[in-house]
XYZ file of C-alpha atoms in Angstrom:
664
model
C -0.134 0.013 0.079
C 3.163 2.476 0.880
C 4.617 1.403 -2.153
C 1.428 1.951 -3.934
C 0.625 5.630 -2.360
C 4.203 6.792 -3.285
C 4.084 5.436 -6.877
C 0.954 7.455 -7.410
C 2.673 10.466 -5.741
C 5.152 10.089 -8.238
C 2.794 9.573 -11.421
C 1.850 13.517 -12.018
C 5.343 15.026 -12.827
C 5.794 11.511 -14.623
C 2.705 12.000 -16.464
C 3.601 15.687 -17.437
C 7.034 14.592 -19.139
C 5.192 11.541 -21.566
C 2.704 13.980 -22.701
C 5.825 16.159 -24.380
C 5.917 12.980 -26.464
C 4.201 12.229 -29.620
C 1.366 9.408 -28.458
C 1.015 6.829 -30.072
C -2.199 6.716 -31.991
C -4.870 4.172 -33.137
C -7.865 4.442 -35.519
C -11.319 2.462 -35.774
C -14.843 2.498 -36.498
C -18.303 1.843 -35.467
C -21.367 1.912 -37.872
C -23.881 4.161 -37.158
C -27.163 3.054 -35.833
C -25.490 0.487 -33.637
C -26.609 -1.586 -30.308
C -24.995 0.833 -27.123
C -22.169 -1.645 -26.171
C -21.503 -2.681 -29.189
C -17.162 -2.937 -29.870
C -15.199 0.150 -32.093
C -14.031 -2.225 -34.786
C -10.282 -2.519 -35.926
C -9.253 -0.672 -32.415
C -6.673 -2.753 -30.415
C -4.492 -1.038 -28.138
C -1.541 -3.775 -26.848
C -1.133 -2.638 -23.300
C 2.638 -2.755 -24.044
C 2.747 -0.351 -26.467
C 1.481 2.402 -24.096
C 4.263 1.778 -21.933
C 1.543 1.562 -19.181
C 2.844 -0.665 -17.164
C 5.487 1.514 -15.939
C 3.644 2.968 -13.756
C 0.652 0.699 -12.735
C 0.424 -3.744 -12.822
C -1.798 -4.604 -15.794
C -4.377 -6.112 -13.008
C -4.581 -2.530 -10.838
C -4.867 0.011 -14.333
C -8.071 2.370 -14.808
C -8.830 3.804 -18.191
C -10.792 7.151 -19.057
C -12.014 8.863 -22.382
C -11.326 12.576 -22.491
C -12.186 15.032 -25.884
C -15.375 16.202 -26.898
C -17.962 13.071 -27.399
C -16.089 10.880 -24.575
C -19.162 10.602 -22.872
C -20.297 8.396 -26.349
C -18.006 5.500 -25.224
C -16.067 3.458 -22.486
C -12.430 1.987 -22.304
C -12.324 -1.167 -20.715
C -9.098 -4.055 -20.499
C -9.542 -7.201 -22.254
C -7.192 -8.916 -19.410
C -6.732 -12.681 -22.054
C -5.180 -10.139 -24.673
C -3.115 -7.762 -22.911
C -5.234 -4.843 -25.043
C -7.470 -2.020 -24.469
C -10.745 -1.742 -26.518
C -14.010 1.005 -26.712
C -17.726 0.102 -26.510
C -20.529 2.613 -27.775
C -22.034 4.160 -24.268
C -25.381 4.911 -26.515
C -26.817 4.648 -30.373
C -24.666 6.382 -33.197
C -25.686 8.845 -35.765
C -23.409 9.655 -38.277
C -25.622 12.884 -39.605
C -24.961 13.823 -36.467
C -21.213 12.728 -36.108
C -19.058 11.003 -37.988
C -15.601 10.621 -36.359
C -14.174 11.316 -33.031
C -10.574 12.174 -31.667
C -10.289 11.419 -28.518
C -7.181 10.672 -25.566
C -6.738 7.769 -23.688
C -5.983 8.331 -20.328
C -4.749 5.579 -17.421
C -4.279 6.055 -13.151
C -3.604 3.313 -10.718
C -6.460 1.538 -9.034
C -5.504 3.578 -6.059
C -5.508 7.281 -7.777
C -8.706 8.932 -6.173
C -8.105 12.648 -8.182
C -8.441 12.940 -11.598
C -4.619 15.463 -11.284
C -3.042 11.933 -11.535
C -4.570 10.530 -15.323
C -1.951 10.065 -17.603
C -2.740 10.341 -21.531
C -0.856 7.411 -22.938
C -2.475 7.656 -26.374
C -4.863 9.403 -29.681
C -7.560 7.578 -31.034
C -10.013 8.819 -33.325
C -13.217 6.329 -34.614
C -15.310 7.062 -37.222
C -18.980 6.125 -37.213
C -19.714 4.670 -40.813
C -22.707 5.191 -43.032
C -25.566 2.723 -42.940
C -28.850 3.405 -45.481
C -31.013 5.073 -43.564
C -32.497 7.511 -45.259
C -34.455 7.751 -48.126
C -33.779 10.298 -51.103
C -36.256 13.180 -51.030
C -36.953 15.829 -53.515
C -36.054 18.936 -53.921
C -38.917 20.534 -56.011
C -42.802 19.952 -54.861
C -44.719 16.540 -55.372
C -46.232 17.430 -59.262
C -44.872 19.306 -61.481
C -46.443 21.012 -64.923
C -44.417 21.688 -68.169
C -46.190 23.603 -70.762
C -43.433 22.009 -73.760
C -43.774 22.964 -77.555
C -44.553 20.722 -79.545
C -41.629 21.735 -82.285
C -39.523 21.523 -79.596
C -35.927 19.772 -81.030
C -35.370 16.458 -79.915
C -32.670 15.792 -77.517
C -33.721 19.067 -75.419
C -33.759 18.959 -71.350
C -36.886 19.406 -70.633
C -36.793 19.582 -66.641
C -34.157 18.457 -64.104
C -35.440 16.925 -61.121
C -32.792 16.842 -58.098
C -32.858 14.387 -55.118
C -30.841 14.640 -51.920
C -29.428 11.887 -49.196
C -28.625 12.657 -45.998
C -26.418 9.480 -46.408
C -22.719 9.065 -47.693
C -20.990 6.948 -50.336
C -22.669 4.230 -52.214
C -25.821 4.997 -49.911
C -25.847 8.576 -51.167
C -25.557 7.426 -54.767
C -28.765 7.827 -56.643
C -30.683 6.434 -59.907
C -33.525 8.115 -61.400
C -36.241 6.320 -62.760
C -39.983 7.166 -64.676
C -43.215 4.981 -64.031
C -44.827 4.209 -66.191
C -42.530 4.534 -69.861
C -43.667 6.437 -72.095
C -42.084 6.842 -75.623
C -41.592 10.761 -75.583
C -39.790 11.691 -72.380
C -36.533 9.569 -70.929
C -35.612 10.329 -67.305
C -30.941 10.158 -67.560
C -30.658 8.098 -64.306
C -27.248 9.524 -63.585
C -28.743 13.288 -63.735
C -32.451 12.960 -63.688
C -32.924 15.118 -66.635
C -35.870 14.957 -69.106
C -35.343 14.143 -72.108
C -37.693 15.145 -75.193
C -36.302 11.781 -76.911
C -39.829 11.534 -79.299
C -41.803 14.185 -81.497
C -44.901 15.028 -79.502
C -46.660 16.642 -83.008
C -50.077 15.467 -82.835
C -50.358 14.025 -79.008
C -53.835 14.264 -78.367
C -53.362 14.694 -74.762
C -51.025 15.221 -71.743
C -48.466 12.944 -70.778
C -48.178 11.883 -67.229
C -45.349 10.375 -65.190
C -44.036 9.386 -62.399
C -39.768 10.215 -61.253
C -38.468 8.223 -58.334
C -35.388 8.401 -56.546
C -33.514 5.273 -55.653
C -29.901 4.965 -53.620
C -27.619 2.229 -53.782
C -27.456 1.214 -49.943
C -28.173 -1.851 -49.006
C -31.093 -2.492 -48.865
C -31.683 0.530 -51.263
C -34.342 2.983 -50.517
C -36.350 4.845 -53.318
C -37.945 8.061 -53.096
C -41.711 8.728 -53.074
C -42.414 10.160 -56.862
C -42.662 13.227 -57.913
C -45.760 13.572 -60.795
C -44.232 14.660 -63.922
C -47.484 16.622 -66.313
C -46.585 17.642 -69.649
C -48.842 19.670 -71.930
C -48.054 19.795 -75.835
C -48.753 23.335 -76.763
C -49.593 23.818 -80.194
C -47.652 25.274 -83.129
C -49.890 27.841 -84.292
C -48.218 29.186 -87.129
C -46.383 28.359 -90.249
C -42.684 28.644 -91.167
C -42.041 32.256 -92.564
C -40.969 30.717 -95.409
C -43.279 27.911 -96.299
C -45.806 31.376 -96.954
C -47.449 32.412 -100.335
C -46.589 35.914 -101.822
C -50.052 36.186 -103.348
C -53.455 36.710 -101.439
C -54.724 33.715 -103.568
C -51.283 31.517 -102.081
C -51.860 27.700 -101.289
C -50.604 26.478 -98.091
C -48.044 23.838 -98.942
C -48.681 20.643 -95.755
C -46.592 20.349 -93.189
C -47.213 16.791 -91.560
C -46.446 14.044 -88.919
C -48.617 11.409 -89.666
C -48.286 8.492 -86.744
C -48.567 5.838 -89.402
C -44.946 7.043 -91.084
C -42.891 6.909 -87.898
C -40.838 3.687 -87.944
C -38.847 1.574 -85.637
C -36.082 -0.514 -86.874
C -33.478 -2.502 -84.525
C -30.151 -2.278 -85.904
C -26.860 -4.269 -84.999
C -23.703 -2.076 -83.728
C -21.533 -4.365 -85.908
C -24.209 -4.140 -88.846
C -21.386 -2.824 -92.202
C -21.257 0.274 -93.294
C -23.166 0.536 -96.678
C -25.286 -1.593 -95.464
C -29.035 -0.511 -96.100
C -31.193 -0.653 -93.036
C -34.883 -0.450 -94.604
C -35.828 2.430 -97.761
C -38.618 4.885 -97.079
C -40.248 4.591 -100.653
C -42.891 4.689 -101.955
C -43.630 7.591 -100.615
C -47.591 9.510 -100.783
C -46.219 11.351 -103.672
C -46.125 9.846 -107.159
C -42.188 11.537 -107.418
C -40.356 12.543 -104.305
C -37.164 14.148 -103.113
C -35.772 12.858 -99.373
C -33.455 15.070 -97.255
C -32.312 14.209 -93.735
C -32.963 17.547 -91.627
C -32.164 15.665 -87.840
C -29.387 15.108 -87.417
C -27.433 17.217 -89.537
C -26.038 15.313 -91.779
C -22.358 15.667 -91.321
C -22.763 14.654 -87.534
C -24.703 11.528 -88.758
C -23.274 7.674 -88.524
C -26.601 7.271 -91.824
C -26.954 8.973 -94.479
C -30.874 9.274 -96.390
C -30.236 9.138 -100.457
C -32.086 11.532 -101.650
C -33.454 10.094 -105.114
C -33.689 6.174 -103.200
C -35.051 7.175 -99.835
C -32.959 4.344 -98.973
C -30.922 5.000 -95.205
C -27.887 3.579 -95.607
C -24.754 3.359 -92.305
C -22.574 5.915 -93.438
C -20.202 4.984 -90.282
C -19.739 2.679 -87.354
C -22.260 2.147 -84.726
C -21.551 1.940 -81.110
C -23.828 1.139 -78.262
C -21.820 2.190 -75.605
C -21.701 6.452 -77.208
C -24.935 6.095 -78.732
C -27.967 3.591 -78.112
C -30.837 4.801 -80.032
C -30.742 6.931 -83.045
C -33.377 9.704 -83.869
C -34.155 11.094 -87.039
C -36.044 13.023 -88.968
C -36.560 13.000 -93.082
C -37.666 15.939 -94.591
C -40.205 14.102 -98.269
C -40.838 17.030 -100.729
C -43.773 16.158 -103.678
C -40.785 16.982 -106.410
C -44.206 18.003 -108.958
C -45.253 20.869 -106.007
C -45.155 22.271 -102.961
C -46.657 19.235 -100.397
C -43.943 18.299 -98.100
C -44.703 16.116 -95.019
C -42.117 14.517 -92.162
C -40.942 11.201 -91.449
C -39.818 10.288 -87.936
C -37.227 6.971 -88.279
C -35.819 5.592 -84.191
C -33.160 3.159 -84.646
C -32.533 0.933 -81.569
C -28.441 0.436 -81.220
C -28.493 -3.313 -80.340
C -25.539 -4.402 -78.761
C -23.014 -7.397 -79.264
C -20.179 -8.449 -77.206
C -17.561 -6.242 -78.152
C -16.199 -5.014 -74.942
C -13.754 -7.156 -72.423
C -14.349 -5.932 -68.740
C -12.188 -3.405 -68.107
C -10.350 -3.108 -64.537
C -11.552 0.000 -62.577
C -9.278 -0.147 -59.373
C -7.266 2.737 -57.830
C -4.483 3.862 -57.281
C -2.685 1.420 -59.399
C -0.121 -0.917 -58.251
C -3.184 -2.985 -56.877
C -1.661 -3.116 -53.163
C -3.019 -5.000 -50.069
C -2.403 -6.098 -46.165
C -3.928 -8.387 -44.054
C -3.068 -9.820 -40.765
C -0.648 -12.887 -40.315
C -2.798 -13.825 -37.614
C -6.128 -13.674 -39.702
C -9.114 -16.195 -39.580
C -10.826 -17.172 -43.178
C -12.826 -15.338 -45.030
C -11.144 -12.534 -43.696
C -11.447 -9.850 -45.910
C -8.038 -8.802 -48.346
C -9.280 -6.648 -51.384
C -11.889 -5.756 -53.682
C -11.839 -6.250 -57.470
C -13.954 -4.469 -59.762
C -13.899 -4.722 -62.912
C -16.409 -2.352 -65.519
C -17.966 -4.059 -69.242
C -19.359 -1.484 -71.740
C -22.268 -4.501 -73.543
C -25.396 -4.956 -71.933
C -26.976 -8.549 -70.375
C -25.544 -10.610 -70.269
C -22.634 -9.639 -72.509
C -22.179 -7.235 -69.488
C -22.108 -8.960 -66.720
C -18.758 -9.434 -64.954
C -17.310 -12.153 -62.930
C -14.358 -12.626 -61.083
C -11.633 -15.546 -61.087
C -8.246 -16.130 -59.151
C -6.012 -17.778 -62.406
C -2.505 -18.102 -60.673
C -0.483 -17.600 -57.046
C -1.234 -16.880 -53.472
C -0.579 -20.730 -52.458
C -4.079 -21.292 -51.463
C -3.936 -18.582 -48.578
C -6.253 -16.950 -50.976
C -9.799 -16.844 -52.587
C -12.039 -14.613 -55.007
C -15.863 -14.013 -54.833
C -16.771 -14.851 -57.997
C -19.679 -12.486 -58.090
C -18.923 -9.933 -55.401
C -15.207 -9.812 -56.589
C -13.925 -10.075 -53.301
C -10.786 -11.427 -51.773
C -10.718 -13.066 -48.453
C -8.656 -15.483 -46.770
C -8.852 -19.176 -46.549
C -7.499 -20.119 -43.351
C -4.338 -21.388 -44.412
C -0.985 -19.486 -42.346
C 0.229 -17.003 -43.529
C 3.525 -16.240 -43.347
C 4.376 -13.026 -41.845
C 5.974 -10.599 -44.063
C 5.540 -12.403 -47.320
C 4.297 -10.533 -49.858
C 1.709 -13.073 -51.845
C 1.067 -11.985 -55.847
C -2.203 -13.110 -57.193
C -3.355 -13.414 -60.842
C -7.305 -12.260 -61.565
C -9.090 -12.225 -64.482
C -13.150 -11.322 -64.601
C -14.778 -12.536 -67.179
C -18.272 -11.417 -68.878
C -21.684 -13.079 -69.278
C -20.153 -14.490 -72.702
C -16.837 -15.807 -71.753
C -14.568 -11.908 -73.131
C -11.521 -12.498 -71.069
C -9.716 -8.855 -69.178
C -6.520 -9.094 -69.053
C -4.916 -10.256 -65.803
C -4.753 -8.125 -62.733
C -1.695 -8.523 -60.285
C -2.282 -7.928 -56.747
C 0.057 -8.212 -54.137
C -1.026 -8.708 -50.489
C 1.424 -8.756 -47.554
C 1.071 -10.451 -44.723
C 1.722 -7.809 -42.417
C 2.862 -3.620 -42.348
C 3.715 -1.975 -46.027
C 4.920 1.165 -46.567
C 2.065 3.531 -47.509
C 1.336 3.948 -51.289
C 0.979 7.263 -53.383
C -2.724 7.404 -55.129
C -0.454 7.796 -58.165
C 2.470 6.143 -59.316
C 4.274 9.801 -60.211
C 3.134 13.152 -60.835
C 3.505 15.527 -63.746
C 1.737 19.616 -63.303
C 2.466 22.574 -65.831
C 2.434 25.787 -63.751
C 2.230 29.815 -65.195
C 5.479 31.215 -64.580
C 5.396 34.277 -61.657
C 2.715 31.920 -59.619
C 2.954 33.415 -56.229
C 5.414 32.075 -53.673
C 3.344 29.920 -51.020
C 0.398 29.114 -52.961
C -0.237 25.476 -53.420
C 0.230 24.067 -57.063
C -0.352 20.699 -56.177
C -1.225 18.162 -53.541
C 0.001 14.377 -53.473
C -1.662 11.656 -51.121
C -0.297 8.661 -49.763
C -2.694 5.657 -48.298
C -2.115 4.075 -44.552
C -2.376 0.170 -44.795
C -1.530 0.692 -41.109
C -4.540 3.139 -40.668
C -1.660 6.062 -39.393
C -1.138 9.680 -39.873
C 1.559 10.232 -42.945
C 3.924 12.910 -43.128
C 5.534 14.207 -46.335
C 8.969 15.639 -47.288
C 11.157 16.270 -49.877
C 13.848 14.185 -50.757
C 14.878 15.672 -54.038
C 14.371 19.452 -54.341
C 16.041 21.987 -56.658
C 17.671 25.135 -55.308
C 15.457 24.872 -52.372
C 12.464 26.357 -54.733
C 9.578 23.990 -53.615
C 8.166 23.700 -50.329
C 5.592 20.759 -48.570
C 3.481 20.985 -46.178
C 4.071 18.131 -44.027
C 0.619 17.305 -43.191
C -1.479 17.827 -46.554
C 0.999 16.924 -48.698
C 0.464 20.542 -50.293
C 3.795 21.464 -52.701
C 3.994 25.398 -53.390
C 7.059 27.636 -54.519
C 9.732 29.563 -51.744
C 10.023 32.112 -54.429
C 8.508 33.027 -57.908
C 9.999 31.791 -61.359
C 10.102 33.893 -64.164
C 10.140 31.630 -67.903
C 12.702 33.592 -69.563
C 15.369 33.538 -66.830
C 14.392 30.566 -64.808
C 14.844 26.747 -65.326
C 11.882 24.829 -67.044
C 11.333 21.557 -65.937
C 12.082 20.403 -62.246
C 12.079 17.032 -61.026
C 10.857 16.170 -57.271
C 11.388 13.121 -54.902
C 8.590 12.873 -52.242
C 8.482 11.092 -49.651
C 5.662 9.903 -47.542
C 6.256 8.192 -43.615
C 3.726 6.824 -40.761
C 6.087 8.306 -38.168
C 9.721 8.606 -37.971
C 12.073 5.310 -38.154
C 8.869 3.558 -40.079
C 7.898 3.096 -43.034
C 7.877 5.051 -45.754
C 8.401 5.566 -49.898
C 8.811 7.885 -52.450
C 7.365 8.732 -55.634
C 8.263 11.764 -58.638
C 6.738 14.763 -59.165
C 7.371 16.729 -62.720
C 6.881 20.359 -62.368
C 7.107 22.454 -66.494
C 7.125 25.604 -66.119
C 4.695 27.591 -68.361
C 5.312 31.255 -70.427
C 2.875 34.043 -69.922
C 2.548 37.254 -71.793
C 4.563 39.243 -69.329
C 6.244 41.048 -71.827
C 5.736 44.211 -74.018
C 6.870 44.308 -78.084
C 9.816 46.815 -77.981
C 10.958 48.181 -80.948
C 14.474 48.209 -81.770
C 14.237 52.465 -82.122
C 11.560 54.301 -81.174
C 11.517 56.683 -84.336
C 12.296 54.957 -87.924
C 13.358 57.603 -90.738
C 14.118 57.742 -94.475
C 15.025 60.683 -97.030
C 14.988 61.368 -100.555
C 11.764 59.058 -101.098
C 10.659 60.349 -105.092
C 7.082 61.157 -105.582
C 6.903 58.689 -107.954
C 7.329 55.028 -106.356
C 4.373 52.750 -106.471
C 2.826 51.056 -103.956
C 5.265 48.148 -104.319
C 8.246 49.588 -103.480
C 9.938 49.185 -100.052
C 10.666 52.211 -98.294
C 11.997 50.439 -94.679
C 11.715 47.742 -92.315
C 10.732 48.238 -88.342
C 11.936 45.026 -86.163
C 10.292 44.946 -82.636
C 11.254 42.308 -80.094
C 9.304 40.244 -76.841
C 10.802 38.073 -74.608
C 8.569 35.203 -74.504
C 8.051 32.797 -76.050
C 5.094 30.748 -78.680
C 2.812 32.691 -80.074
C 3.227 35.032 -76.919
C 6.014 36.126 -78.546
C 4.782 36.071 -82.135
C 4.629 39.541 -83.604
C 2.588 40.891 -86.316
C 2.346 45.283 -87.620
C 0.060 47.456 -88.215
C -0.289 51.156 -88.834
C -3.627 53.714 -89.129
C -1.907 55.663 -91.341
C -3.855 55.998 -94.805
C -1.175 56.618 -97.149
C 1.687 53.300 -95.850
C 0.672 50.314 -95.251
C 2.791 47.369 -93.169
C 3.486 43.819 -93.951
C 3.070 41.671 -91.005
C 7.160 41.323 -90.830
C 7.793 45.277 -90.908
C 8.110 45.934 -94.035
C 6.745 49.966 -95.369
C 5.246 50.185 -98.808
C 3.500 53.688 -100.050
C -0.617 52.776 -100.070
C -0.861 55.203 -102.886
C 1.178 58.041 -104.349
C 2.966 60.606 -102.051
C 3.382 63.985 -102.491
C 6.262 65.860 -102.196
C 4.124 69.604 -101.733
C 3.205 68.953 -98.173
C 4.034 70.479 -95.001
C 8.180 70.433 -94.191
C 7.624 67.105 -97.183
C 7.147 64.878 -94.371
C 5.228 62.178 -94.089
C 4.819 61.165 -90.080
C 2.827 58.260 -88.631
C 3.117 55.464 -85.634
C 3.068 51.528 -86.268
C 2.571 49.898 -83.782
C 3.926 45.279 -83.151
C 0.846 43.193 -81.452
C 2.205 39.782 -79.813
C -0.455 36.376 -80.422
C -1.285 35.980 -76.664
C -4.802 35.205 -75.301
C -4.337 38.615 -73.849
C -2.078 40.183 -76.263
C 0.458 43.317 -75.715
C 1.458 45.763 -77.803
C 4.244 48.623 -78.325
C 4.483 51.415 -81.121
C 7.026 53.395 -82.351
C 6.995 56.314 -85.170
C 8.342 56.354 -88.775
C 8.964 59.979 -90.874
C 9.387 60.122 -94.651
C 11.156 62.882 -96.126
C 10.287 63.222 -99.513
C 12.210 64.634 -102.467
C 11.695 66.814 -104.625
C 10.632 65.572 -108.660
C 9.977 68.571 -111.467
C 6.345 66.357 -112.212
C 4.669 69.850 -112.700
C 3.825 71.500 -115.701
C 4.757 75.693 -116.240
C 2.083 77.790 -116.420
C 1.930 81.456 -118.504
C 1.031 83.652 -116.078
C -2.145 86.066 -118.141
C -1.216 89.511 -119.405
C -1.618 92.677 -117.813
């Protein structure tokens, strides 16, 4: 007992000394809405790591949490494992608070005053999202739209926007319309309502509901918004169709519902294939013209005399799944015409292979050597641009792993099988993705280390162009690395040419220590950035290439402020070169390309600075002198100009005929 009291008396100054040291950092997570007393996952603080035995025996330790929100958790020791764990004290809500940063303190069993509690670790707890909010629309429950029936196809007539208070996949939304209709299409990703079919002649309003569904599990769907679209009839005829006389006949311009043609066309149909023919028309002799889309951008063409619709360039369902055509059919023997609508649905062929979509590259992962069977290691993801069975992707482990890992073919999750893992060994796994028709992706290599590994930069290398005169201290690039041990990462510069660059240790933001000049400084720099978890721990490095680009910061300057030429005869022609002016610009590229101008009506100047007479010159002018200004302008986006003065002094030529004076 005496020794215990003496130890407590010494604990306070010792604690003060310890707080000056860097405390160990630990990271864990818990899902929102978990019941009270749920354990914080991924968080286990070894007692030996915090050196708590230095002050107390394991059996006599008490732990206390400090910080904003510490009352939401409680700390306790797991005596069998010798670890400190955290459990929740209430049900947490991520939307109210998504993370906690707490301190863990230790005191001995005999300590009664909180003044002797010693902080031994820092803990961060993330509250992970569950799909507990359904999407809601920002607009009213009903939307009324009046639409001109001549509105161009593919026009966005309205945009519906929903929000979801969750995060991640739980907040990613897909929009859908019920029931489907042939005139309007709701874009699943954006909620835009597109006009996809002509509404000329629609007898009534178009009504449909729009819903938003999130990507959570299970997914939640919003309440529907009723969209009502009323076509507004075109009350006037086009001006170009009106007759000039009072008794002029009105041409017929119709979109006959019976003339709408819907066809399926395979995306691998060959160029030159005839899809369909619009002839015969209602006219004995007709001319056909594609009015939408424009022929230059359309992958199909329409024969003017035959009415054949022919493929003019390769079709691609992934780029344009539906092609809407409007063809004008004109009577060659009269003024009548009508519109024919053709809807081509491009059908899919298996012309895409699955493509890997994981980031960052290369694909790296870690796993504990003591991980039990079924422990999640890595998430594979491949995308296939085809649809239906051609776009369904399955995953397979083709080689490597020594039987210690398995791949779920449906979800793409890489998990452990339960076989013993060798500590600090790297396992290389070759995985492939196959679509429903057997098209195979290139193999992807996944590196898994059974233990700790160095951080990984999100980019294998970085390259950036910055303009000259970028202010010093202004970040122009932020590098980012991932810690596989969930530790804070610090950044530093291993290679820093002439100490021109600096990096923020905690954010990875890179900036200049002074401004650079394109004309006088080096134009390309190679930096080496290191990321490390703590001093003396694992670290990795990446390259950053910085290219300095020119700004139009120089003004053209003439070599002389005044150019002059004397003795120019009056008889010179407009092809006579009088003199040449020259200016320079210290920029580069377009910023240094100069063009010369003058506003003088008597002279012209070539783009290269040669001055010519613009017409006949006259000696009999004040002081026999022409004086005017020339200007040099660079080719920058915001051009700069410089000026100079040109003086041309004329020489007398005997070009006046003598005249007799009248007698007195």
